[in-house]
Short mmCIF file of C-alpha atoms and ligand atoms in Angstrom, two decimals:
data_model
loop_
_atom_site.label_atom_id
_atom_site.label_comp_id
_atom_site.label_asym_id
_atom_site.label_seq_id
_atom_site.Cartn_x
_atom_site.Cartn_y
_atom_site.Cartn_z
CA UNK A 1 -8.46 7.12 -10.72
CA UNK A 2 -5.14 5.33 -11.06
CA UNK A 3 -4.97 3.94 -7.53
CA UNK A 4 -3.83 0.33 -7.35
CA UNK A 5 -4.24 -1.69 -4.14
CA UNK A 6 -2.78 -5.03 -3.15
CA UNK A 7 -5.64 -7.34 -2.26
CA UNK A 8 -4.78 -9.98 0.35
CA UNK A 9 -7.23 -12.54 -1.03
CA UNK A 10 -5.94 -12.58 -4.61
CA UNK A 11 -2.41 -11.63 -3.59
CA UNK A 12 -2.41 -9.18 -6.51
CA UNK A 13 -2.01 -5.45 -6.80
CA UNK A 14 -4.92 -4.33 -8.95
CA UNK A 15 -6.36 -1.05 -10.23
CA UNK A 16 -9.07 0.05 -7.85
CA UNK A 17 -12.58 0.66 -9.16
CA UNK A 18 -15.45 1.22 -6.74
CA UNK A 19 -18.56 -0.93 -7.21
CA UNK A 20 -20.67 2.21 -7.45
CA UNK A 21 -19.05 4.87 -9.64
CA UNK A 22 -17.74 7.73 -7.52
CA UNK A 23 -18.59 6.16 -4.16
CA UNK A 24 -16.29 3.93 -2.10
CA UNK A 25 -17.59 1.79 0.77
CA UNK A 26 -15.03 0.83 3.38
CA UNK A 27 -15.27 -1.25 6.55
CA UNK A 28 -12.54 -1.37 9.17
CA UNK A 29 -12.44 -3.70 12.15
CA UNK A 30 -12.47 -1.33 15.10
CA UNK A 31 -11.51 -1.56 18.76
CA UNK A 32 -12.84 -3.83 21.46
CA UNK A 33 -13.65 -1.28 24.14
CA UNK A 34 -12.49 -3.12 27.26
CA UNK A 35 -9.50 -0.86 27.92
CA UNK A 36 -7.44 1.85 26.26
CA UNK A 37 -6.57 1.41 22.60
CA UNK A 38 -2.80 1.18 22.09
CA UNK A 39 -0.74 2.74 19.33
CA UNK A 40 -0.38 -0.62 17.56
CA UNK A 41 -4.13 -0.54 16.98
CA UNK A 42 -3.89 3.09 15.95
CA UNK A 43 -1.33 2.27 13.31
CA UNK A 44 -3.94 0.08 11.64
CA UNK A 45 -6.70 2.69 12.04
CA UNK A 46 -4.50 5.48 10.69
CA UNK A 47 -3.58 3.48 7.61
CA UNK A 48 -7.31 3.24 6.89
CA UNK A 49 -7.56 6.97 7.61
CA UNK A 50 -4.89 7.68 4.96
CA UNK A 51 -6.83 5.52 2.51
CA UNK A 52 -10.09 7.36 3.23
CA UNK A 53 -8.41 10.75 3.02
CA UNK A 54 -6.65 9.92 -0.24
CA UNK A 55 -9.87 8.70 -1.87
CA UNK A 56 -11.59 11.93 -0.79
CA UNK A 57 -8.64 14.00 -2.00
CA UNK A 58 -9.09 12.21 -5.34
CA UNK A 59 -12.67 13.46 -5.52
CA UNK A 60 -14.49 10.30 -4.49
CA UNK A 61 -17.27 10.02 -1.97
CA UNK A 62 -16.41 7.61 0.84
CA UNK A 63 -18.58 5.87 3.39
CA UNK A 64 -16.34 4.59 6.17
CA UNK A 65 -17.69 2.22 8.79
CA UNK A 66 -15.70 1.11 11.84
CA UNK A 67 -17.30 -1.26 14.32
CA UNK A 68 -17.11 -0.98 18.08
CA UNK A 69 -17.01 -4.35 19.83
CA UNK A 70 -18.82 -3.67 23.08
CA UNK A 71 -19.61 -7.21 24.17
CA UNK A 72 -17.02 -9.99 24.40
CA UNK A 73 -15.33 -12.18 26.99
CA UNK A 74 -12.76 -9.56 27.97
CA UNK A 75 -15.36 -6.82 28.43
CA UNK A 76 -17.48 -9.15 30.54
CA UNK A 77 -14.47 -10.14 32.66
CA UNK A 78 -13.23 -6.55 33.11
CA UNK A 79 -16.69 -5.24 33.98
CA UNK A 80 -17.14 -8.00 36.57
CA UNK A 81 -13.70 -7.28 38.05
CA UNK A 82 -14.51 -3.56 38.26
CA UNK A 83 -17.98 -4.21 39.70
CA UNK A 84 -19.71 -2.42 36.83
CA UNK A 85 -21.83 -3.21 33.78
CA UNK A 86 -20.49 -3.93 30.29
CA UNK A 87 -22.41 -0.86 29.07
CA UNK A 88 -20.70 1.45 31.57
CA UNK A 89 -17.27 -0.03 30.91
CA UNK A 90 -17.57 0.13 27.14
CA UNK A 91 -19.05 3.67 27.21
CA UNK A 92 -16.02 4.84 29.14
CA UNK A 93 -13.47 3.25 26.79
CA UNK A 94 -15.38 4.29 23.68
CA UNK A 95 -15.22 7.91 24.89
CA UNK A 96 -11.47 7.50 25.42
CA UNK A 97 -11.09 6.01 21.94
CA UNK A 98 -12.85 9.04 20.43
CA UNK A 99 -10.62 11.43 22.37
CA UNK A 100 -7.52 9.53 21.21
CA UNK A 101 -8.48 9.39 17.55
CA UNK A 102 -9.34 13.09 17.49
CA UNK A 103 -5.91 13.85 19.00
CA UNK A 104 -4.08 11.97 16.24
CA UNK A 105 -6.40 13.51 13.64
CA UNK A 106 -8.02 10.31 12.50
CA UNK A 107 -11.01 11.13 10.29
CA UNK A 108 -14.12 10.30 12.32
CA UNK A 109 -15.69 7.25 10.63
CA UNK A 110 -19.11 7.98 9.09
CA UNK A 111 -20.62 5.19 11.16
CA UNK A 112 -19.28 3.69 14.40
CA UNK A 113 -21.81 0.89 14.89
CA UNK A 114 -21.87 -0.84 18.26
CA UNK A 115 -22.33 -4.58 18.41
CA UNK A 116 -24.93 -4.40 21.17
CA UNK A 117 -27.08 -2.16 18.97
CA UNK A 118 -27.06 -4.68 16.10
CA UNK A 119 -28.12 -7.89 17.80
CA UNK A 120 -31.17 -8.20 15.56
CA UNK A 121 -29.08 -7.87 12.37
CA UNK A 122 -26.82 -10.63 13.68
CA UNK A 123 -29.63 -13.01 14.62
CA UNK A 124 -31.24 -12.48 11.21
CA UNK A 125 -27.96 -13.44 9.53
CA UNK A 126 -27.55 -16.47 11.81
CA UNK A 127 -31.11 -17.55 11.03
CA UNK A 128 -30.32 -17.44 7.30
CA UNK A 129 -27.25 -19.61 7.88
CA UNK A 130 -29.35 -22.07 9.91
CA UNK A 131 -31.98 -22.15 7.15
CA UNK A 132 -29.31 -22.87 4.56
CA UNK A 133 -27.71 -25.56 6.68
CA UNK A 134 -24.44 -23.64 6.91
CA UNK A 135 -24.95 -23.50 10.67
CA UNK A 136 -26.29 -25.77 13.38
CA UNK A 137 -27.47 -25.61 16.96
CA UNK A 138 -25.79 -27.48 19.79
CA UNK A 139 -27.61 -28.95 22.77
CA UNK A 140 -27.14 -25.88 24.97
CA UNK A 141 -28.61 -23.52 22.33
CA UNK A 142 -25.37 -22.17 20.88
CA UNK A 143 -25.04 -21.91 17.10
CA UNK A 144 -21.93 -22.83 15.12
CA UNK A 145 -20.90 -22.27 11.53
CA UNK A 146 -20.34 -25.55 9.69
CA UNK A 147 -17.00 -25.16 7.96
CA UNK A 148 -17.47 -28.37 5.96
CA UNK A 149 -20.39 -26.61 4.22
CA UNK A 150 -18.08 -23.94 2.85
CA UNK A 151 -15.38 -25.39 0.57
CA UNK A 152 -13.70 -22.03 -0.03
CA UNK A 153 -12.78 -21.77 3.66
CA UNK A 154 -9.09 -20.97 4.14
CA UNK A 155 -8.53 -19.08 0.88
CA UNK A 156 -7.79 -15.71 2.49
CA UNK A 157 -5.27 -17.15 4.92
CA UNK A 158 -4.03 -19.69 2.33
CA UNK A 159 -4.76 -22.64 4.58
CA UNK A 160 -5.32 -26.22 3.62
CA UNK A 161 -8.88 -26.77 4.89
CA UNK A 162 -8.16 -30.39 5.83
CA UNK A 163 -5.31 -29.36 8.06
CA UNK A 164 -6.96 -26.41 9.74
CA UNK A 165 -5.90 -25.92 13.27
CA UNK A 166 -8.33 -24.63 15.81
CA UNK A 167 -8.01 -20.87 16.25
CA UNK A 168 -6.84 -19.15 19.41
CA UNK A 169 -10.31 -18.41 20.58
CA UNK A 170 -11.33 -21.87 21.71
CA UNK A 171 -13.56 -21.57 24.68
CA UNK A 172 -15.21 -23.88 27.15
CA UNK A 173 -18.57 -23.28 25.49
CA UNK A 174 -17.24 -24.77 22.26
CA UNK A 175 -18.02 -28.29 23.46
CA UNK A 176 -20.61 -30.07 21.43
CA UNK A 177 -19.39 -28.93 18.03
CA UNK A 178 -19.64 -31.31 15.09
CA UNK A 179 -16.12 -30.43 14.01
CA UNK A 180 -13.34 -28.75 15.99
CA UNK A 181 -12.85 -26.24 13.17
CA UNK A 182 -16.39 -24.86 13.46
CA UNK A 183 -16.74 -21.46 15.07
CA UNK A 184 -19.40 -19.93 17.31
CA UNK A 185 -21.98 -17.61 15.75
CA UNK A 186 -24.12 -17.45 18.87
CA UNK A 187 -23.26 -18.31 22.45
CA UNK A 188 -26.11 -19.63 24.58
CA UNK A 189 -26.97 -17.60 27.70
CA UNK A 190 -24.98 -18.46 30.80
CA UNK A 191 -25.59 -17.39 34.39
CA UNK A 192 -23.75 -14.19 35.24
CA UNK A 193 -23.23 -13.21 31.60
CA UNK A 194 -25.15 -10.60 29.62
CA UNK A 195 -27.56 -12.09 27.11
CA UNK A 196 -30.33 -11.09 24.77
CA UNK A 197 -33.68 -12.82 24.28
CA UNK A 198 -33.98 -13.22 20.54
CA UNK A 199 -35.79 -15.20 17.86
CA UNK A 200 -32.90 -17.70 17.80
CA UNK A 201 -32.86 -18.06 21.58
CA UNK A 202 -31.25 -16.37 24.56
CA UNK A 203 -27.56 -15.63 24.32
CA UNK A 204 -24.96 -13.30 22.91
CA UNK A 205 -23.23 -13.04 19.53
CA UNK A 206 -19.82 -14.44 18.68
CA UNK A 207 -17.25 -11.88 17.64
CA UNK A 208 -16.98 -12.78 13.94
CA UNK A 209 -20.70 -12.48 13.13
CA UNK A 210 -20.67 -8.93 14.45
CA UNK A 211 -18.50 -7.64 11.60
CA UNK A 212 -20.45 -9.45 8.88
CA UNK A 213 -23.80 -8.22 10.18
CA UNK A 214 -22.73 -4.62 10.76
CA UNK A 215 -20.73 -4.20 7.55
CA UNK A 216 -23.57 -5.57 5.43
CA UNK A 217 -26.18 -3.55 7.35
CA UNK A 218 -24.35 -0.29 6.66
CA UNK A 219 -22.62 -0.98 3.34
CA UNK A 220 -24.69 -3.66 1.60
CA UNK A 221 -24.00 -7.36 0.95
CA UNK A 222 -21.02 -6.56 -1.27
CA UNK A 223 -18.70 -3.61 -0.72
CA UNK A 224 -15.34 -2.26 -1.85
CA UNK A 225 -12.68 -2.44 0.85
CA UNK A 226 -12.27 -4.18 4.20
CA UNK A 227 -9.26 -3.28 6.35
CA UNK A 228 -7.70 -4.65 9.51
CA UNK A 229 -4.43 -5.77 11.07
CA UNK A 230 -2.75 -8.90 9.65
CA UNK A 231 -3.55 -10.76 12.86
CA UNK A 232 -7.23 -10.56 11.86
CA UNK A 233 -6.77 -12.51 8.61
CA UNK A 234 -7.26 -15.78 10.43
CA UNK A 235 -9.65 -16.70 11.79
CA UNK A 236 -11.63 -13.43 11.98
CA UNK A 237 -11.72 -12.36 8.33
CA UNK A 238 -11.74 -15.91 7.04
CA UNK A 239 -14.87 -16.45 9.16
CA UNK A 240 -16.41 -13.17 8.00
CA UNK A 241 -16.09 -14.27 4.36
CA UNK A 242 -17.52 -17.73 5.00
CA UNK A 243 -20.58 -16.63 6.95
CA UNK A 244 -21.32 -13.59 4.75
CA UNK A 245 -20.98 -15.30 1.38
CA UNK A 246 -22.76 -18.45 2.55
CA UNK A 247 -25.71 -16.24 3.56
CA UNK A 248 -25.87 -13.91 0.54
CA UNK A 249 -24.29 -15.86 -2.31
CA UNK A 250 -22.44 -12.66 -3.26
CA UNK A 251 -18.81 -11.63 -3.10
CA UNK A 252 -18.57 -10.07 0.36
CA UNK A 253 -15.55 -7.81 -0.11
CA UNK A 254 -13.80 -6.79 -3.32
CA UNK A 255 -10.46 -5.72 -1.82
CA UNK A 256 -8.92 -6.88 1.46
CA UNK A 257 -6.19 -4.69 2.93
CA UNK A 258 -4.13 -5.76 5.95
CA UNK A 259 -1.74 -3.64 7.96
CA UNK A 260 1.38 -5.21 9.43
CA UNK A 261 2.23 -4.98 13.13
CA UNK A 262 3.81 -2.27 15.15
CA UNK A 263 6.68 -3.91 16.99
CA UNK A 264 8.23 -2.82 20.22
CA UNK A 265 11.46 -4.52 21.19
CA UNK A 266 11.04 -6.89 18.24
CA UNK A 267 7.66 -8.14 19.47
CA UNK A 268 4.18 -7.30 18.23
CA UNK A 269 2.57 -4.70 20.51
CA UNK A 270 -0.26 -6.42 22.33
CA UNK A 271 -1.92 -6.04 25.68
CA UNK A 272 -1.26 -9.61 26.67
CA UNK A 273 2.49 -9.16 26.01
CA UNK A 274 2.45 -6.01 28.12
CA UNK A 275 4.64 -3.98 25.74
CA UNK A 276 2.01 -1.39 24.95
CA UNK A 277 2.00 2.37 24.62
CA UNK A 278 -1.23 4.29 24.84
CA UNK A 279 -2.06 7.50 23.02
CA UNK A 280 -3.31 9.32 26.12
CA UNK A 281 -0.19 8.36 28.13
CA UNK A 282 2.17 9.49 25.40
CA UNK A 283 0.38 12.82 25.03
CA UNK A 284 0.37 13.29 28.80
CA UNK A 285 4.14 12.76 28.66
CA UNK A 286 4.36 15.73 26.31
CA UNK A 287 4.56 13.96 22.95
CA UNK A 288 3.14 16.11 20.18
CA UNK A 289 0.01 14.49 18.73
CA UNK A 290 1.17 15.43 15.24
CA UNK A 291 4.55 13.79 15.82
CA UNK A 292 2.76 10.67 17.04
CA UNK A 293 0.55 10.65 13.97
CA UNK A 294 3.57 11.12 11.74
CA UNK A 295 5.39 8.25 13.46
CA UNK A 296 2.44 5.91 12.95
CA UNK A 297 1.77 6.73 9.28
CA UNK A 298 5.26 7.10 7.87
CA UNK A 299 6.05 3.43 7.18
CA UNK A 300 4.22 1.62 4.38
CA UNK A 301 1.30 -0.29 5.86
CA UNK A 302 2.47 -3.69 4.60
CA UNK A 303 5.80 -3.36 6.43
CA UNK A 304 6.25 -3.91 10.13
CA UNK A 305 6.86 -0.66 12.00
CA UNK A 306 9.71 -1.02 14.49
CA UNK A 307 8.92 1.36 17.30
CA UNK A 308 12.04 2.45 19.20
CA UNK A 309 13.10 5.33 21.42
CA UNK A 310 14.10 7.24 18.29
CA UNK A 311 10.76 6.84 16.53
CA UNK A 312 9.09 9.85 18.16
CA UNK A 313 12.28 11.93 18.15
CA UNK A 314 12.63 11.49 14.39
CA UNK A 315 8.95 12.20 13.85
CA UNK A 316 9.18 15.32 16.02
CA UNK A 317 12.14 16.55 13.95
CA UNK A 318 10.20 15.99 10.72
CA UNK A 319 7.24 17.91 12.10
CA UNK A 320 9.55 20.76 13.12
CA UNK A 321 10.95 20.95 9.60
CA UNK A 322 7.44 21.13 8.19
CA UNK A 323 6.36 23.77 10.71
CA UNK A 324 9.43 25.85 9.97
CA UNK A 325 8.84 25.89 6.23
CA UNK A 326 5.14 26.68 6.72
CA UNK A 327 6.05 29.61 8.97
CA UNK A 328 8.75 30.79 6.58
CA UNK A 329 6.46 30.67 3.57
CA UNK A 330 3.61 32.37 5.43
CA UNK A 331 5.89 35.19 6.51
CA UNK A 332 7.78 35.53 3.23
CA UNK A 333 7.56 38.80 1.30
CA UNK A 334 9.71 39.80 -1.65
CA UNK A 335 8.79 42.24 -4.37
CA UNK A 336 10.37 40.50 -7.34
CA UNK A 337 9.31 38.58 -10.47
CA UNK A 338 7.89 35.06 -10.10
CA UNK A 339 10.37 32.19 -10.15
CA UNK A 340 10.18 30.67 -13.67
CA UNK A 341 11.12 27.21 -12.32
CA UNK A 342 8.33 27.05 -9.79
CA UNK A 343 5.62 25.62 -12.07
CA UNK A 344 7.62 22.51 -12.81
CA UNK A 345 8.71 22.10 -9.17
CA UNK A 346 5.12 22.22 -7.94
CA UNK A 347 3.92 19.88 -10.69
CA UNK A 348 6.67 17.36 -9.91
CA UNK A 349 5.87 17.45 -6.20
CA UNK A 350 2.17 16.77 -6.72
CA UNK A 351 2.84 14.15 -9.35
CA UNK A 352 5.38 12.35 -7.16
CA UNK A 353 3.06 12.45 -4.17
CA UNK A 354 0.10 11.04 -6.08
CA UNK A 355 2.14 8.40 -7.92
CA UNK A 356 3.45 7.12 -4.57
CA UNK A 357 0.00 6.85 -3.01
CA UNK A 358 -1.44 5.34 -6.20
CA UNK A 359 1.13 2.58 -5.74
CA UNK A 360 -0.69 0.76 -2.94
CA UNK A 361 -0.56 3.79 -0.59
CA UNK A 362 3.20 4.13 -0.42
CA UNK A 363 3.22 6.84 2.24
CA UNK A 364 6.98 6.84 2.79
CA UNK A 365 7.53 7.68 -0.87
CA UNK A 366 4.81 10.33 -0.75
CA UNK A 367 6.57 11.92 2.23
CA UNK A 368 9.82 11.90 0.29
CA UNK A 369 8.11 14.04 -2.40
CA UNK A 370 6.94 16.45 0.28
CA UNK A 371 10.43 16.82 1.75
CA UNK A 372 11.94 17.29 -1.69
CA UNK A 373 9.52 20.20 -2.12
CA UNK A 374 10.48 21.50 1.33
CA UNK A 375 14.17 21.44 0.34
CA UNK A 376 13.43 23.35 -2.88
CA UNK A 377 11.38 25.88 -0.95
CA UNK A 378 14.02 26.41 1.75
CA UNK A 379 16.74 26.89 -0.86
CA UNK A 380 14.67 29.52 -2.65
CA UNK A 381 13.68 31.28 0.57
CA UNK A 382 17.35 31.51 1.56
CA UNK A 383 18.29 32.88 -1.87
CA UNK A 384 15.29 35.24 -1.96
CA UNK A 385 14.43 33.74 -5.35
CA UNK A 386 10.67 33.62 -4.78
CA UNK A 387 8.06 36.31 -5.22
CA UNK A 388 5.48 36.74 -2.47
CA UNK A 389 2.99 34.99 -4.78
CA UNK A 390 5.41 32.07 -5.29
CA UNK A 391 5.67 31.51 -1.55
CA UNK A 392 1.88 31.47 -1.30
CA UNK A 393 1.64 28.90 -4.10
CA UNK A 394 4.09 26.53 -2.39
CA UNK A 395 2.19 26.86 0.86
CA UNK A 396 -1.10 26.21 -0.95
CA UNK A 397 0.29 23.01 -2.42
CA UNK A 398 1.61 21.80 0.95
CA UNK A 399 -1.78 22.48 2.50
CA UNK A 400 -3.56 20.70 -0.31
CA UNK A 401 -1.41 17.55 -0.02
CA UNK A 402 -1.87 17.73 3.73
CA UNK A 403 -5.56 16.93 3.25
CA UNK A 404 -4.20 13.36 2.99
CA UNK A 405 -1.41 13.42 5.58
CA UNK A 406 -2.88 15.79 8.19
CA UNK A 407 0.43 16.62 9.84
CA UNK A 408 0.76 20.39 9.23
CA UNK A 409 -0.24 22.93 11.89
CA UNK A 410 -3.79 24.12 11.47
CA UNK A 411 -4.44 27.83 11.18
CA UNK A 412 -6.58 27.89 14.33
CA UNK A 413 -4.13 25.89 16.41
CA UNK A 414 -1.23 28.00 15.19
CA UNK A 415 -1.02 30.37 18.14
CA UNK A 416 -1.67 29.64 21.78
CA UNK A 417 -3.82 31.98 23.84
CA UNK A 418 -2.12 35.29 24.55
CA UNK A 419 0.76 34.75 22.12
CA UNK A 420 -0.69 37.07 19.49
CA UNK A 421 -0.60 40.06 21.84
CA UNK A 422 2.96 39.24 22.91
CA UNK A 423 4.09 39.02 19.28
CA UNK A 424 2.56 42.43 18.54
CA UNK A 425 4.15 43.91 21.65
CA UNK A 426 7.50 42.54 20.51
CA UNK A 427 7.16 44.11 17.06
CA UNK A 428 6.53 47.44 18.80
CA UNK A 429 9.46 46.92 21.18
CA UNK A 430 11.81 46.22 18.27
CA UNK A 431 10.52 49.24 16.37
CA UNK A 432 11.30 51.32 19.47
CA UNK A 433 14.75 49.61 19.63
CA UNK A 434 13.92 48.42 23.15
CA UNK A 435 16.02 45.25 22.90
CA UNK A 436 15.60 44.34 26.56
CA UNK A 437 11.83 44.30 26.21
CA UNK A 438 12.09 42.33 22.96
CA UNK A 439 14.23 39.69 24.68
CA UNK A 440 11.89 39.48 27.64
CA UNK A 441 8.92 39.01 25.27
CA UNK A 442 10.83 36.32 23.39
CA UNK A 443 11.24 34.40 26.68
CA UNK A 444 7.57 34.84 27.51
CA UNK A 445 6.61 33.50 24.09
CA UNK A 446 8.96 30.53 24.54
CA UNK A 447 7.18 29.67 27.77
CA UNK A 448 3.95 29.50 25.73
CA UNK A 449 5.63 27.15 23.26
CA UNK A 450 6.28 29.75 20.56
CA UNK A 451 9.77 30.29 19.16
CA UNK A 452 10.56 33.71 17.66
CA UNK A 453 13.23 34.46 15.11
CA UNK A 454 14.10 37.84 13.59
CA UNK A 455 14.46 37.71 9.82
CA UNK A 456 14.59 40.09 6.87
CA UNK A 457 10.82 39.79 6.64
CA UNK A 458 10.54 40.82 10.25
CA UNK A 459 9.70 38.69 13.20
CA UNK A 460 8.85 35.08 12.38
CA UNK A 461 7.43 32.55 14.79
CA UNK A 462 6.78 28.81 14.95
CA UNK A 463 5.35 26.40 17.46
CA UNK A 464 7.88 24.44 19.50
CA UNK A 465 7.09 20.72 19.25
CA UNK A 466 7.49 19.00 22.58
CA UNK A 467 9.07 15.57 22.18
CA UNK A 468 9.45 13.19 25.05
ZN1 ZN B 501 -13.98 -7.39 12.48
#
């Protein structure tokens, strides 16, 4: 393994070695299911997806955990406004999240733990922090983490602990803290709010403790990689480190990876700003899910992704180029000797692809290697320089590298219902020199989203990619 990752905590790019040989444990902060997940969130999830896929491509076993926040202030407020329960509201948006991530081909995480199903793990962790005097109870029964008990606080976000400002999430129930910097681990029960009767009292968990409790429950007290958007560095991940390490005495996470924002109109995409785009809406507008995926993965995760009107158009064009070469290679037949240059072209493509991803997951560079291979392939197809076997080898390599990118058409999604019969009928019509019928069948296929082209190898087809 020659993968090197840039760890936010140390600020260094370092060779990656899993704690347990051959097995990588990854935790990603997941969605809060109070509404639809927007594509800014998906950019962060898909960068973790690329990481997981690349580790698996490299032969490693991966356990990927992504939490589902199904109790928080916004869920409570939205459920009350809709006259429903937090369980019903979060079930609905969790189902939508699963539909969305399947559409953009995100690898399903191995575990999607829900906060409300891990209350006991959280209270056990809070009890440990109380026992160790890293936490204290306030008069109303809430529990806060004592930041003064944790000198390393602020390292991840590079803050001066003495000058810490209070985070955004200051709430009315924060009164009674010893220190304004301290954060809530447990919020005492309040009328009209959901709460749990537990060994540490009645109430509900704070957001930060959820991720510490669930990551450690599913991955152990110390694990390899924790991912999230850069907006989670402070206070969320800073708090996760403090409460986890104070409780266990072990290094919580070995490598922290943070994905930069997706910006729309120069501003970070966020629900409160109102500049959001949702996966389901975009797909309903006719955007190809593969083009959307391509658009969200193509920029290196540590760079901001500027999302403009052209973003999906460019991604759709890239997908069309890939589809065209896949169709051309699949349909290629030429009885001639193998191309003597092909071995080195294939080796260079794989080597370039892997070297780019080994360099802190540089996806844009990896895509450049793919398109260099596509150019070589197209040139050779046009010149009829490949043997049938050569074409198959190029296609095999593209498919193999696509285990990481997941943007090529899948065999089973290749043809829409009914198109196969039309294609066969058109072959017969052309053989019978019935050009009128062949043209009519071409139009019928186009209405199904299949473009047909007549080439030396016979009829060749590809899927038309709708782009909004
Ligand atoms: Zn989290």
